Amino acid sequence: MADFDLEGIGMTSRRTRERLVDRIAAQGIYDSAVLDRMRAVPRHIFVDEALAQRSYEDTALPIGHGQTISQPFIVALMTQLIREGGGRSVLEVGMGCGYQSAVLSGLFEKVWSVELLAPLAARAQERLQALGIKNVRYKVGDGYQGWSVHAPFDCIIVTAAPASIPDALVEQLAIGGRMVIPVGGSGQQELLLIKKDRDGITQTVEEIVRFVPLVKGA
Ligand code: SAH
């Protein structure tokens, strides 16, 4: 796996990151590929410098524009859930700062990401480039519509919460594919795992979570 220790990223961040990933493992994440990937990706470069010293706490942090970088445990859980079905391609809805995209990029051949806010996506892409990550493509647009030209996707991961599961995303999920999505109002939501087969979809509630809303009418 690529070593992302760029100039200016010292041993301190590596050790604190390892401690964070150990804690996540202790909380029940058992997919070693996910844990290894989170050991490799420097989360601190995805937040503003002023917050960098908090980047290895297991907590969501602000990334500007009223948005957040997701809590590391939730990133790990969502990634583990979609990976259990196998698959090479993943659609991410809500690129944000690009951290989740970076985690996915080491575990899937192709990552497609849709982000509503152009400045966030542009900044995210810069960070991915700085890390030498080349298999993430993004577009600025409305995630409710998915990204039909690249469908079907083996996996879909939605990192902002709609009130109900968007139809377009179910349509763009491959048969045998898996989607993980927080669904509910602005307080807390249910993190749903959706599995699609020839007869339709089944869903299970995996966790209670708190995400920013998936903004409508973009
Ligand atoms: N995966 C991100 C989490 C970002 S927070 C990370 O690791 O940082 C959720 C993101 O969803 C925000 O960037 C927000 O702008 C975006 N978003 C909200 N509504 C959206 C929509 N309708 N379509 C696409 N992105 C949306």
Coordinates of C-alpha atoms and ligand atoms in Angstrom, one line a residue:
M1 CA 0.0 0.0 0.0
A2 CA 1.2 3.5 -0.8
D3 CA 2.9 5.4 1.9
F4 CA 1.5 8.9 2.1
D5 CA 4.1 10.4 4.4
L6 CA 4.8 13.6 2.6
E7 CA 7.2 16.3 3.7
G8 CA 5.9 17.9 6.8
I9 CA 3.9 14.9 8.0
G10 CA 5.8 13.7 10.9
M11 CA 5.9 10.6 13.1
T12 CA 3.6 12.2 15.6
S13 CA 0.6 12.1 13.3
R14 CA 1.4 8.6 12.2
R15 CA 1.4 7.4 15.8
T16 CA -1.8 9.2 16.8
R17 CA -3.4 7.9 13.6
E18 CA -2.4 4.3 14.5
R19 CA -3.9 4.8 18.0
L20 CA -7.1 6.0 16.4
V21 CA -7.3 3.0 14.1
D22 CA -6.6 0.7 17.0
R23 CA -9.6 2.2 18.9
I24 CA -11.8 1.8 15.8
A25 CA -10.8 -1.9 15.6
A26 CA -11.6 -2.3 19.3
Q27 CA -15.1 -0.9 18.6
G28 CA -15.8 -3.8 16.1
I29 CA -14.4 -2.9 12.7
Y30 CA -12.8 -6.2 11.6
D31 CA -12.1 -5.6 7.9
S32 CA -8.3 -5.5 7.9
A33 CA -8.1 -3.9 4.5
V34 CA -10.3 -1.0 5.8
L35 CA -8.2 -0.6 8.9
D36 CA -4.9 -0.7 6.9
R37 CA -6.2 1.9 4.5
M38 CA -7.2 4.2 7.4
R39 CA -3.7 3.7 8.9
A40 CA -2.3 4.9 5.5
V41 CA -4.5 7.9 4.7
P42 CA -3.4 11.1 6.6
R43 CA -6.7 12.5 7.8
H44 CA -5.1 15.7 9.0
I45 CA -4.5 17.0 5.5
F46 CA -8.2 17.0 4.9
V47 CA -9.0 19.6 7.5
D48 CA -7.9 23.2 8.0
E49 CA -4.5 23.5 9.7
A50 CA -6.2 25.0 12.8
L51 CA -8.0 21.7 13.3
A52 CA -5.2 19.4 12.3
Q53 CA -4.3 18.6 15.9
R54 CA -7.9 17.3 16.4
S55 CA -7.9 15.2 13.3
Y56 CA -7.1 11.9 15.0
E57 CA -9.9 12.2 17.5
D58 CA -12.9 10.0 16.6
T59 CA -15.1 12.8 15.9
A60 CA -16.7 14.8 13.0
L61 CA -15.0 18.2 12.3
P62 CA -16.1 21.3 10.4
I63 CA -14.8 21.6 6.8
G64 CA -16.5 24.9 5.9
H65 CA -19.7 25.7 4.1
G66 CA -21.6 24.2 7.0
Q67 CA -20.3 20.7 6.2
T68 CA -18.3 18.2 8.1
I69 CA -15.7 15.5 7.7
S70 CA -17.4 12.3 9.0
Q71 CA -16.4 10.6 12.2
P72 CA -13.6 8.0 11.5
F73 CA -15.5 5.1 13.1
I74 CA -18.5 5.8 10.8
V75 CA -16.2 6.1 7.7
A76 CA -14.8 2.7 8.7
L77 CA -18.2 1.1 9.3
M78 CA -19.7 2.4 6.1
T79 CA -16.7 1.2 4.1
Q80 CA -16.7 -2.2 5.8
L81 CA -20.4 -2.6 5.1
I82 CA -20.2 -2.0 1.3
R83 CA -17.0 -4.0 0.9
E84 CA -18.6 -7.2 2.2
G85 CA -20.3 -7.7 -1.1
G86 CA -17.1 -7.4 -3.1
G87 CA -17.1 -5.1 -6.2
R88 CA -14.8 -2.8 -8.1
S89 CA -16.7 0.4 -8.5
V90 CA -18.2 2.8 -6.0
L91 CA -20.2 5.9 -6.2
E92 CA -19.8 8.3 -3.3
V93 CA -22.5 11.0 -2.8
G94 CA -21.1 13.9 -0.9
M95 CA -17.3 14.2 -1.5
G96 CA -16.9 16.9 1.1
C97 CA -13.2 17.3 1.9
G98 CA -12.3 14.1 0.1
Y99 CA -11.3 11.9 3.0
Q100 CA -13.8 9.2 2.5
S101 CA -12.9 9.2 -1.3
A102 CA -9.2 8.8 -0.3
V103 CA -10.1 5.8 1.9
L104 CA -12.2 4.2 -0.9
S105 CA -9.5 4.8 -3.6
G106 CA -7.3 2.2 -2.0
L107 CA -10.1 -0.4 -1.9
F108 CA -11.9 0.0 -5.2
E109 CA -10.6 0.2 -8.7
K110 CA -12.7 3.2 -9.6
V111 CA -14.3 5.8 -7.3
W112 CA -16.9 8.2 -8.7
S113 CA -18.0 11.1 -6.4
V114 CA -20.7 13.7 -6.7
E115 CA -20.6 16.8 -4.7
L116 CA -23.0 19.8 -4.6
L117 CA -20.5 22.5 -3.6
A118 CA -17.9 23.2 -6.2
P119 CA -15.3 24.8 -3.9
L120 CA -15.3 21.7 -1.6
A121 CA -14.9 19.3 -4.5
A122 CA -12.1 21.4 -6.1
R123 CA -10.2 21.5 -2.8
A124 CA -10.8 17.7 -2.2
Q125 CA -9.4 16.9 -5.6
E126 CA -6.3 19.0 -4.9
R127 CA -5.7 17.0 -1.8
L128 CA -6.2 13.7 -3.6
Q129 CA -3.8 14.8 -6.2
A130 CA -1.2 15.8 -3.6
L131 CA -1.4 12.2 -2.3
G132 CA -0.9 10.8 -5.8
I133 CA -4.4 9.3 -5.9
K134 CA -5.5 8.9 -9.5
N135 CA -8.6 6.7 -9.5
V136 CA -11.2 9.2 -8.1
R137 CA -13.3 11.1 -10.5
Y138 CA -15.8 13.7 -9.4
K139 CA -18.5 16.0 -10.7
V140 CA -20.2 19.0 -9.2
G141 CA -23.9 18.2 -9.2
D142 CA -27.0 16.8 -7.3
G143 CA -26.3 13.5 -5.7
Y144 CA -30.1 12.7 -5.7
Q145 CA -29.5 12.0 -9.4
G146 CA -26.5 9.8 -8.9
W147 CA -24.2 9.7 -11.9
S148 CA -26.1 7.6 -14.5
V149 CA -23.4 7.6 -17.3
H150 CA -21.1 5.5 -15.1
A151 CA -23.8 3.2 -13.6
P152 CA -24.3 0.5 -12.6
F153 CA -22.1 0.8 -9.5
D154 CA -21.1 -2.2 -7.4
C155 CA -21.4 -0.1 -4.3
I156 CA -22.9 3.3 -3.3
I157 CA -22.0 5.3 -0.2
V158 CA -24.0 8.3 0.7
T159 CA -22.4 10.7 3.2
A160 CA -25.3 13.1 3.7
A161 CA -28.8 12.3 4.9
P162 CA -31.9 12.3 2.7
A163 CA -35.4 11.9 4.1
S164 CA -35.9 8.8 2.0
I165 CA -33.8 6.6 -0.3
P166 CA -33.4 8.4 -3.7
D167 CA -34.9 6.2 -6.5
A168 CA -32.1 7.1 -8.9
L169 CA -29.5 5.6 -6.5
V170 CA -31.4 2.3 -6.2
E171 CA -31.6 2.2 -10.0
Q172 CA -27.9 2.8 -10.5
L173 CA -26.9 0.1 -8.0
A174 CA -25.8 -3.1 -9.7
I175 CA -27.6 -6.4 -9.1
G176 CA -25.8 -7.9 -6.2
G177 CA -24.6 -4.5 -5.2
R178 CA -24.7 -2.7 -1.8
M179 CA -25.5 0.8 -0.7
V180 CA -25.0 2.4 2.7
I181 CA -27.0 5.5 3.4
P182 CA -28.2 7.5 6.4
V183 CA -31.9 8.2 6.1
G184 CA -34.0 10.5 8.3
G185 CA -34.6 14.0 9.4
S186 CA -32.1 16.6 10.6
G187 CA -31.6 15.3 14.1
Q188 CA -30.5 11.7 13.9
Q189 CA -30.8 9.1 11.2
E190 CA -30.8 5.4 10.6
L191 CA -27.7 4.1 8.7
L192 CA -29.3 1.7 6.3
L193 CA -27.5 -1.1 4.4
I194 CA -29.4 -1.8 1.2
K195 CA -28.8 -4.9 -0.8
K196 CA -30.1 -5.3 -4.3
D197 CA -30.9 -8.5 -6.1
R198 CA -33.2 -9.5 -9.0
D199 CA -36.3 -9.3 -6.9
G200 CA -35.6 -5.8 -5.6
I201 CA -34.0 -4.5 -2.4
T202 CA -33.7 -5.4 1.2
Q203 CA -32.6 -3.1 4.0
T204 CA -31.3 -3.4 7.5
V205 CA -30.6 -0.7 10.1
E206 CA -26.9 -0.8 11.0
E207 CA -26.5 2.2 13.3
I208 CA -28.0 5.4 14.5
V209 CA -26.0 8.3 13.1
R210 CA -26.0 12.1 12.7
F211 CA -25.1 13.4 9.2
V212 CA -25.6 16.8 7.5
P213 CA -28.7 16.7 5.2
L214 CA -28.5 15.8 1.6
V215 CA -29.6 19.1 0.2
K216 CA -32.7 19.0 -2.1
G217 CA -33.4 20.8 -5.3
A218 CA -29.9 21.5 -6.5
Ligands
SAH1 N1 -17.5 12.1 2.6 C1 -17.3 13.4 3.2 C2 -18.4 13.9 4.1 C3 -18.9 15.2 3.6 S1 -20.3 15.8 4.4 C4 -15.9 13.5 3.8 O1 -15.3 12.5 4.0 O2 -15.5 14.6 4.2 C5 -21.5 15.7 3.2 C6 -21.3 16.3 1.9 O3 -22.5 16.1 1.1 C7 -21.0 17.8 1.9 O4 -19.8 18.1 1.3 C8 -22.2 18.4 1.2 O5 -21.9 19.6 0.4 C9 -22.6 17.3 0.3 N2 -24.0 17.3 -0.2 C10 -25.1 17.8 0.4 N3 -26.2 17.7 -0.4 C11 -25.7 17.1 -1.6 C12 -26.4 16.8 -2.8 N4 -27.7 16.9 -3.0 N5 -25.6 16.3 -3.8 C13 -24.3 16.1 -3.6 N6 -23.6 16.4 -2.5 C14 -24.3 16.9 -1.5

